[in-house]
Coordinates of C-alpha atoms in Angstrom, one line a residue:
X1 CA -6.9 -39.1 -52.6
X2 CA -9.0 -39.8 -56.1
X3 CA -9.4 -37.0 -58.1
X4 CA -13.3 -36.7 -57.0
X5 CA -12.1 -36.7 -53.6
X6 CA -10.1 -34.4 -54.5
X7 CA -12.4 -32.2 -56.0
X8 CA -14.7 -32.0 -53.4
X9 CA -12.5 -31.1 -50.4
X10 CA -12.0 -28.2 -52.4
X11 CA -14.9 -26.7 -51.7
X12 CA -15.2 -27.1 -48.5
X13 CA -11.6 -24.9 -48.9
X14 CA -13.1 -22.8 -50.2
X15 CA -15.7 -22.4 -47.5
X16 CA -13.6 -22.2 -44.5
X17 CA -11.2 -19.6 -46.4
X18 CA -14.2 -17.6 -45.6
X19 CA -16.9 -17.4 -43.1
X20 CA -18.6 -14.6 -44.6
X21 CA -19.2 -16.5 -48.2
X22 CA -22.6 -17.4 -49.0
X23 CA -22.9 -21.2 -49.2
X24 CA -24.0 -23.0 -53.0
X25 CA -27.1 -24.7 -52.9
X26 CA -27.3 -27.9 -54.9
X27 CA -30.5 -28.4 -56.5
X28 CA -32.4 -31.4 -57.6
X29 CA -35.2 -31.2 -60.0
X30 CA -37.2 -34.3 -60.4
X31 CA -39.4 -35.4 -63.3
X32 CA -42.9 -33.6 -63.5
X33 CA -45.8 -36.7 -62.2
X34 CA -48.3 -36.6 -65.7
X35 CA -51.8 -36.7 -63.8
X36 CA -53.4 -35.4 -67.4
X37 CA -54.3 -39.6 -68.4
X38 CA -52.9 -38.7 -71.7
X39 CA -50.0 -40.6 -72.5
X40 CA -49.5 -38.7 -75.3
X41 CA -48.2 -35.9 -73.1
X42 CA -46.0 -38.0 -71.2
X43 CA -42.9 -35.8 -72.6
X44 CA -44.1 -33.0 -70.7
X45 CA -42.8 -34.8 -67.5
X46 CA -38.9 -34.7 -68.4
X47 CA -39.8 -30.9 -69.8
X48 CA -39.8 -30.4 -66.6
X49 CA -36.6 -30.8 -64.9
X50 CA -34.7 -30.2 -68.5
X51 CA -35.7 -26.5 -68.3
X52 CA -35.9 -25.9 -65.0
X53 CA -32.1 -27.1 -65.1
X54 CA -30.9 -23.8 -67.6
X55 CA -32.8 -21.4 -65.4
X56 CA -31.6 -22.3 -62.1
X57 CA -28.3 -21.4 -63.1
X58 CA -27.8 -18.2 -60.5
X59 CA -25.4 -17.2 -58.7
X60 CA -24.5 -19.6 -55.2
X61 CA -27.3 -22.1 -56.6
X62 CA -26.3 -25.6 -58.7
X63 CA -28.6 -27.7 -60.3
X64 CA -27.6 -31.3 -60.9
X65 CA -29.3 -32.1 -64.1
X66 CA -30.5 -35.3 -65.8
X67 CA -26.8 -37.6 -66.1
X68 CA -26.8 -36.8 -62.1
X69 CA -30.5 -38.3 -61.6
X70 CA -30.0 -41.2 -63.4
X71 CA -26.8 -41.6 -61.6
X72 CA -28.6 -41.3 -58.5
X73 CA -31.0 -43.9 -59.2
X74 CA -29.3 -46.4 -60.4
X75 CA -27.0 -46.4 -57.4
X76 CA -30.0 -47.1 -54.9
X77 CA -31.0 -49.4 -57.0
X78 CA -34.6 -47.3 -57.8
X79 CA -36.8 -47.1 -61.2
X80 CA -36.1 -43.8 -62.8
X81 CA -40.0 -42.2 -61.4
X82 CA -41.4 -39.0 -61.1
X83 CA -43.5 -41.1 -58.4
X84 CA -41.6 -41.8 -55.6
X85 CA -42.9 -41.8 -51.7
X86 CA -40.8 -39.3 -49.4
X87 CA -38.0 -41.6 -48.1
X88 CA -37.3 -42.6 -51.4
X89 CA -36.8 -38.6 -52.3
X90 CA -35.0 -37.8 -49.6
X91 CA -32.7 -40.9 -50.5
X92 CA -32.1 -39.6 -54.2
X93 CA -30.7 -36.2 -52.2
X94 CA -28.6 -37.8 -49.9
X95 CA -27.3 -39.5 -52.8
X96 CA -26.4 -36.3 -54.9
X97 CA -25.8 -34.3 -51.3
X98 CA -28.6 -31.9 -52.8
X99 CA -29.7 -29.1 -50.7
X100 CA -33.0 -29.1 -52.4
X101 CA -35.2 -31.2 -54.6
X102 CA -37.9 -30.0 -56.7
X103 CA -41.0 -31.6 -56.9
X104 CA -44.0 -31.2 -58.9
X105 CA -46.8 -32.4 -61.2
X106 CA -49.0 -31.5 -64.2
X107 CA -52.6 -32.1 -65.5
X108 CA -54.0 -31.2 -68.2
X109 CA -57.7 -30.9 -69.7
X110 CA -57.4 -30.6 -73.5
X111 CA -57.8 -26.4 -72.9
X112 CA -55.2 -25.6 -70.0
X113 CA -52.1 -26.9 -68.4
X114 CA -51.3 -27.3 -64.5
X115 CA -48.4 -27.0 -63.0
X116 CA -48.2 -27.2 -59.2
X117 CA -44.6 -27.8 -58.0
X118 CA -43.0 -27.6 -54.0
X119 CA -39.4 -27.3 -52.5
X120 CA -38.3 -29.9 -50.3
X121 CA -35.7 -28.5 -47.5
X122 CA -33.7 -31.9 -47.6
X123 CA -31.4 -30.1 -44.6
X124 CA -34.6 -29.6 -42.3
X125 CA -36.9 -32.1 -44.1
X126 CA -39.6 -29.0 -44.5
X127 CA -41.8 -29.5 -48.0
X128 CA -42.5 -25.7 -48.9
X129 CA -45.4 -24.4 -49.7
X130 CA -47.0 -25.6 -54.0
X131 CA -46.9 -23.1 -56.4
X132 CA -48.9 -23.4 -59.0
X133 CA -48.8 -22.3 -62.4
X134 CA -51.1 -22.1 -66.0
X135 CA -51.6 -21.9 -69.0
X136 CA -51.9 -23.2 -72.7
X137 CA -49.6 -26.2 -74.0
X138 CA -48.0 -23.8 -76.4
X139 CA -47.4 -21.6 -73.0
X140 CA -45.4 -24.4 -71.7
X141 CA -42.2 -23.2 -72.0
X142 CA -43.5 -19.7 -70.4
X143 CA -45.7 -21.8 -67.0
X144 CA -41.8 -23.3 -66.8
X145 CA -40.1 -20.0 -66.9
X146 CA -42.8 -18.5 -64.1
X147 CA -42.0 -21.9 -62.0
X148 CA -38.2 -21.5 -61.7
X149 CA -38.9 -17.3 -61.2
X150 CA -40.7 -18.5 -57.9
X151 CA -38.2 -21.2 -57.4
X152 CA -35.4 -18.1 -57.4
X153 CA -37.0 -16.0 -55.3
X154 CA -37.3 -18.6 -52.8
X155 CA -33.7 -19.3 -52.5
X156 CA -32.2 -16.1 -53.2
X157 CA -34.3 -13.8 -51.4
X158 CA -32.0 -10.5 -53.3
X159 CA -33.4 -11.2 -56.6
X160 CA -31.3 -8.4 -58.2
X161 CA -33.1 -8.2 -62.1
X162 CA -36.9 -8.2 -62.8
X163 CA -39.3 -10.8 -64.0
X164 CA -39.3 -10.0 -66.9
X165 CA -35.4 -9.0 -67.9
X166 CA -35.0 -12.8 -66.0
X167 CA -37.7 -14.7 -68.6
X168 CA -35.4 -12.8 -71.7
X169 CA -32.4 -14.3 -70.8
X170 CA -33.8 -17.7 -72.1
X171 CA -35.0 -18.8 -76.1
X172 CA -38.4 -19.8 -77.0
X173 CA -37.9 -23.4 -78.7
X174 CA -41.0 -24.5 -81.0
X175 CA -42.9 -27.1 -78.8
X176 CA -42.3 -29.6 -81.6
X177 CA -38.5 -29.0 -81.3
X178 CA -38.8 -29.6 -77.2
X179 CA -41.0 -32.5 -77.7
X180 CA -38.0 -34.4 -80.3
X181 CA -35.6 -33.4 -77.9
X182 CA -37.3 -34.7 -74.8
X183 CA -38.4 -37.9 -76.2
X184 CA -34.2 -37.9 -77.8
X185 CA -33.6 -37.9 -74.0
X186 CA -35.1 -41.1 -72.8
X187 CA -35.5 -42.8 -75.6
X188 CA -32.9 -46.0 -75.5
X189 CA -33.0 -46.7 -78.9
X190 CA -29.8 -45.4 -80.9
X191 CA -30.8 -44.9 -84.0
X192 CA -33.9 -44.0 -82.6
X193 CA -32.5 -41.4 -80.4
X194 CA -30.6 -39.8 -83.9
X195 CA -34.0 -39.2 -84.8
X196 CA -35.8 -37.6 -82.7
X197 CA -32.4 -34.7 -82.0
X198 CA -32.0 -35.0 -85.4
X199 CA -36.3 -34.0 -85.9
X200 CA -35.6 -31.1 -82.7
X201 CA -32.2 -29.8 -84.7
X202 CA -35.5 -29.5 -88.2
X203 CA -37.6 -28.2 -86.6
X204 CA -35.3 -25.1 -84.3
X205 CA -32.0 -25.1 -86.4
X206 CA -29.1 -24.4 -84.5
X207 CA -30.6 -26.0 -81.4
X208 CA -27.4 -26.3 -79.1
X209 CA -28.9 -28.7 -77.0
X210 CA -30.1 -31.1 -80.0
X211 CA -26.6 -30.4 -81.5
X212 CA -24.5 -31.9 -78.7
X213 CA -26.7 -35.0 -77.9
X214 CA -26.0 -35.5 -81.5
X215 CA -22.2 -35.2 -81.1
X216 CA -22.3 -37.1 -78.0
X217 CA -24.3 -40.4 -79.5
X218 CA -22.2 -40.4 -82.5
X219 CA -19.4 -40.4 -80.3
X220 CA -20.1 -42.8 -78.3
X221 CA -20.9 -44.9 -81.4
X222 CA -17.7 -44.5 -82.2
X223 CA -17.9 -42.8 -85.3
X224 CA -15.7 -39.9 -84.5
X225 CA -15.7 -38.3 -87.6
X226 CA -19.7 -36.9 -87.9
X227 CA -19.4 -36.3 -84.1
X228 CA -16.8 -33.6 -84.5
X229 CA -19.0 -32.1 -87.1
X230 CA -21.9 -31.4 -85.1
X231 CA -19.8 -30.9 -82.0
X232 CA -18.1 -27.9 -84.0
X233 CA -21.0 -26.0 -84.2
X234 CA -21.6 -25.0 -80.9
X235 CA -20.3 -21.8 -80.1
X236 CA -18.7 -20.7 -76.8
X237 CA -21.7 -19.0 -75.5
X238 CA -23.8 -22.6 -75.0
X239 CA -23.9 -24.3 -71.5
X240 CA -22.3 -27.3 -73.1
X241 CA -19.6 -25.7 -74.6
X242 CA -16.8 -27.2 -72.2
X243 CA -18.3 -31.1 -72.7
X244 CA -18.0 -30.2 -76.1
X245 CA -15.1 -28.8 -76.4
X246 CA -13.6 -32.4 -74.4
X247 CA -15.5 -34.4 -76.4
X248 CA -14.1 -32.9 -79.7
X249 CA -10.3 -33.2 -78.1
X250 CA -11.5 -37.1 -78.0
X251 CA -12.7 -36.9 -81.5
X252 CA -9.6 -36.2 -82.9
X253 CA -7.6 -37.7 -80.1
X254 CA -9.5 -41.2 -81.9
X255 CA -9.2 -40.0 -85.2
X256 CA -5.4 -39.0 -85.5
X257 CA -6.1 -36.0 -85.6
X258 CA -3.5 -35.1 -83.0
X259 CA -2.6 -31.0 -83.6
X260 CA -6.8 -30.4 -83.7
X261 CA -6.6 -32.4 -80.4
X262 CA -3.9 -30.6 -78.7
X263 CA -5.7 -27.1 -80.0
X264 CA -9.0 -28.0 -78.4
X265 CA -7.3 -29.5 -75.1
X266 CA -4.8 -26.1 -75.0
X267 CA -7.9 -24.4 -74.9
X268 CA -10.2 -26.0 -72.4
X269 CA -7.6 -26.3 -69.4
X270 CA -7.6 -22.1 -69.6
X271 CA -10.8 -22.5 -68.0
X272 CA -10.9 -25.9 -66.5
X273 CA -7.8 -27.4 -65.3
X274 CA -8.5 -30.9 -64.8
X275 CA -6.1 -33.7 -65.0
X276 CA -8.2 -35.2 -67.7
X277 CA -7.7 -32.4 -69.7
X278 CA -4.0 -32.0 -69.1
X279 CA -3.4 -35.7 -69.2
X280 CA -5.6 -35.2 -72.9
X281 CA -3.3 -33.0 -73.9
X282 CA -0.3 -34.8 -73.3
X283 CA -1.2 -37.7 -75.7
X284 CA -2.3 -35.6 -77.7
X285 CA 1.3 -33.3 -77.7
X286 CA 3.3 -36.3 -77.2
X287 CA 2.0 -37.2 -80.8
X288 CA 2.6 -34.1 -82.2
X289 CA 6.2 -34.5 -80.9
X290 CA 6.3 -31.6 -78.5
X291 CA 7.9 -33.4 -75.7
X292 CA 8.7 -30.7 -73.6
X293 CA 5.1 -30.0 -73.6
X294 CA 3.7 -33.4 -73.7
X295 CA 5.8 -34.3 -70.2
X296 CA 4.8 -30.7 -68.3
X297 CA 1.0 -31.6 -69.3
X298 CA 1.6 -35.3 -67.6
X299 CA 3.1 -33.8 -64.7
X300 CA 0.1 -31.5 -64.4
X301 CA -2.6 -33.8 -64.9
X302 CA -0.4 -35.9 -62.0
X303 CA -0.7 -32.4 -59.5
X304 CA -4.5 -32.4 -59.8
X305 CA -4.3 -36.6 -58.7
X306 CA -1.7 -37.7 -57.8
X307 CA -3.2 -41.7 -57.6
X308 CA -4.4 -41.3 -60.9
X309 CA -2.3 -44.8 -62.0
X310 CA -3.7 -43.5 -65.9
X311 CA -1.8 -40.4 -65.4
X312 CA 1.3 -42.1 -64.0
X313 CA 1.0 -44.6 -66.9
X314 CA 0.8 -42.4 -69.8
X315 CA 3.8 -40.1 -68.5
X316 CA 5.8 -42.9 -68.1
X317 CA 5.1 -44.2 -71.7
X318 CA 5.8 -40.7 -73.1
X319 CA 8.5 -40.8 -71.4
X320 CA 9.8 -44.7 -73.4
X321 CA 8.7 -43.1 -76.4
X322 CA 11.1 -40.2 -76.4
X323 CA 14.3 -42.6 -74.6
X324 CA 14.2 -41.3 -71.0
X325 CA 14.5 -45.0 -69.9
X326 CA 15.5 -43.7 -66.8
X327 CA 13.0 -41.5 -65.8
X328 CA 10.2 -43.6 -67.4
X329 CA 11.5 -46.9 -65.1
X330 CA 11.8 -45.3 -62.1
X331 CA 7.6 -43.9 -62.1
X332 CA 6.8 -47.6 -63.9
X333 CA 8.7 -49.0 -60.4
X334 CA 6.3 -47.1 -58.2
X335 CA 3.0 -47.5 -60.6
X336 CA 3.2 -52.0 -60.3
X337 CA 4.2 -51.4 -56.9
X338 CA 0.4 -49.5 -56.6
X339 CA -0.9 -52.2 -58.7
X340 CA 1.0 -55.6 -59.1
X341 CA -1.8 -56.5 -61.6
X342 CA -0.8 -54.0 -64.6
X343 CA 0.5 -56.4 -67.1
X344 CA 1.3 -53.3 -69.8
X345 CA 3.3 -51.4 -66.9
X346 CA 5.3 -54.2 -66.5
X347 CA 6.1 -54.8 -70.2
X348 CA 7.3 -51.1 -70.5
X349 CA 9.5 -51.5 -67.5
X350 CA 11.0 -54.5 -69.2
X351 CA 11.5 -52.1 -72.1
X352 CA 13.2 -50.2 -70.3
X353 CA 15.2 -52.1 -68.3
X354 CA 16.9 -53.9 -70.8
X355 CA 17.4 -50.4 -72.6
X356 CA 19.1 -48.8 -69.9
X357 CA 21.3 -52.9 -69.9
X358 CA 19.5 -54.3 -66.8
X359 CA 19.2 -58.1 -67.3
X360 CA 18.3 -60.1 -64.8
X361 CA 15.6 -56.5 -63.3
X362 CA 14.0 -56.8 -67.2
X363 CA 13.9 -61.0 -67.7
X364 CA 11.5 -61.3 -64.1
X365 CA 9.5 -57.9 -66.0
X366 CA 9.5 -59.9 -68.8
X367 CA 7.8 -62.5 -67.3
X368 CA 5.4 -60.7 -64.9
X369 CA 4.5 -58.8 -68.4
X370 CA 3.9 -62.4 -70.2
X371 CA 1.4 -63.2 -67.2
X372 CA -0.9 -61.0 -66.6
X373 CA -0.8 -59.0 -70.4
X374 CA 0.4 -62.6 -73.5
X375 CA -0.2 -60.8 -76.5
X376 CA 3.3 -59.0 -75.5
X377 CA 4.4 -62.0 -77.3
X378 CA 3.2 -61.3 -80.3
X379 CA 4.6 -57.3 -80.1
X380 CA 7.5 -58.5 -79.1
X381 CA 8.1 -61.0 -81.9
X382 CA 5.9 -58.0 -84.4
X383 CA 8.0 -56.1 -83.6
X384 CA 5.2 -53.8 -83.2
X385 CA 3.7 -52.5 -80.6
X386 CA -0.1 -50.4 -80.3
X387 CA -0.6 -47.3 -79.2
X388 CA -1.2 -47.7 -75.1
X389 CA -1.9 -44.3 -74.4
X390 CA -4.7 -44.4 -72.0
X391 CA -7.0 -41.9 -72.7
X392 CA -9.5 -40.2 -70.1
X393 CA -12.9 -39.7 -71.2
X394 CA -14.9 -38.8 -68.1
X395 CA -15.5 -35.5 -67.9
X396 CA -17.4 -34.0 -64.7
X397 CA -18.3 -30.4 -65.4
X398 CA -20.7 -30.3 -63.0
X399 CA -18.8 -31.1 -59.7
X400 CA -16.1 -27.9 -61.6
X401 CA -19.2 -25.9 -62.4
X402 CA -19.8 -26.2 -58.2
X403 CA -15.5 -25.4 -57.6
X404 CA -16.2 -22.1 -60.0
X405 CA -18.9 -21.0 -58.5
X406 CA -16.7 -21.0 -55.3
X407 CA -14.0 -19.2 -56.6
X408 CA -16.5 -16.6 -58.3
X409 CA -17.7 -16.1 -54.4
X410 CA -14.2 -15.6 -53.4
X411 CA -13.7 -12.9 -55.7
X412 CA -16.1 -10.6 -54.9
X413 CA -14.6 -10.8 -51.4
X414 CA -11.9 -8.2 -51.4
X415 CA -10.7 -9.1 -48.1
X416 CA -9.8 -12.7 -48.9
X417 CA -10.6 -13.6 -52.2
X418 CA -7.6 -13.0 -53.8
X419 CA -5.7 -15.7 -51.1
X420 CA -8.1 -18.0 -51.5
X421 CA -8.3 -18.6 -54.8
X422 CA -4.6 -19.0 -55.0
X423 CA -4.7 -21.7 -53.2
X424 CA -7.4 -23.4 -55.0
X425 CA -5.4 -22.5 -58.0
X426 CA -2.1 -24.5 -56.6
X427 CA -4.3 -27.9 -55.5
X428 CA -5.3 -27.2 -59.1
X429 CA -2.2 -27.2 -60.5
X430 CA -3.4 -24.5 -63.0
X431 CA -0.7 -21.9 -64.2
X432 CA -0.3 -18.6 -62.0

């Protein structure tokens, strides 16, 4: 079972622990259609899902983000658009395994912005009543807040805070900053993206979403030093803090600042015990010479996903680097049995077998390694092996946020909560 399926199975485990727990409702907000005939306002169509995503974070509600929407559109081969048939909308919802789709459009007559919103219940194939909110263009964020409040009340009939208290949770961003931020999200040209995000942060200093996107873009461009400078500015309270910490750890790994990388991944593992985090933590600790702790981190990564070839390889590589050739060989044998096309694994297996005096077996492993990965010849002739650790760069914050919602529900159940959470922690490999 791969790690994604493992996490999904854990979600179902949480539900089974207590039938009295309220189910988490997954919500996808589609871009709003621009009916104003004014192309200059096209940025607003993506402002609605971007801001609603934040405003719909609520107990038992899991709003998915832009990245998930883009992946779903790509998988089913539909161009990303705000104008889709009901059949296409249902396909998107099914691809994302969502309960509800939020649909809408807006008009603008030069003075008043009018937004219309409906909720499509995908389980019952039922379109809810239309909600209309309006105001001046400068009130865009307040309008979106009122739309969000209406959606929350439909999804949760036992809202415990006042409408005013709900609105107060979200700061008002200057429209100029919001527009630049949205244009940055939708821009495909990297240099223009950076310019838009920088303009957004200039118009709204310390704009956390723009800062995160800048860190992300620079990291993708392999400008890890600049990326790290931006990501360091995000605080614990920010919604992207976990993803930013993960990216910052990756930056430090690439910059060979291993102690800093270990610190970031260690901190993150306390709240998000994902195998990707533990694997990267193990890499950082191995380079820091914290060999026992590195082994422990790699083993925790395998507890989270025992089928991960990269985690097995990283553990074996670490064991080989620290002279534990017998243990490394054992891990590598199992690895090449699962995947007989991994030339690097065969190369390490050769190195271990040679160190253990297993000459015949070493020669056989060397032959396969040379065939699959010809560059091993130069590694041997130069007596210089490149860093073979396999850094894990994927971070699925959305799925784990859903799992955390389930854990919070278990906490609220005095009878079964503790037992249920222990099961989850044990499966994830979280320290008790």
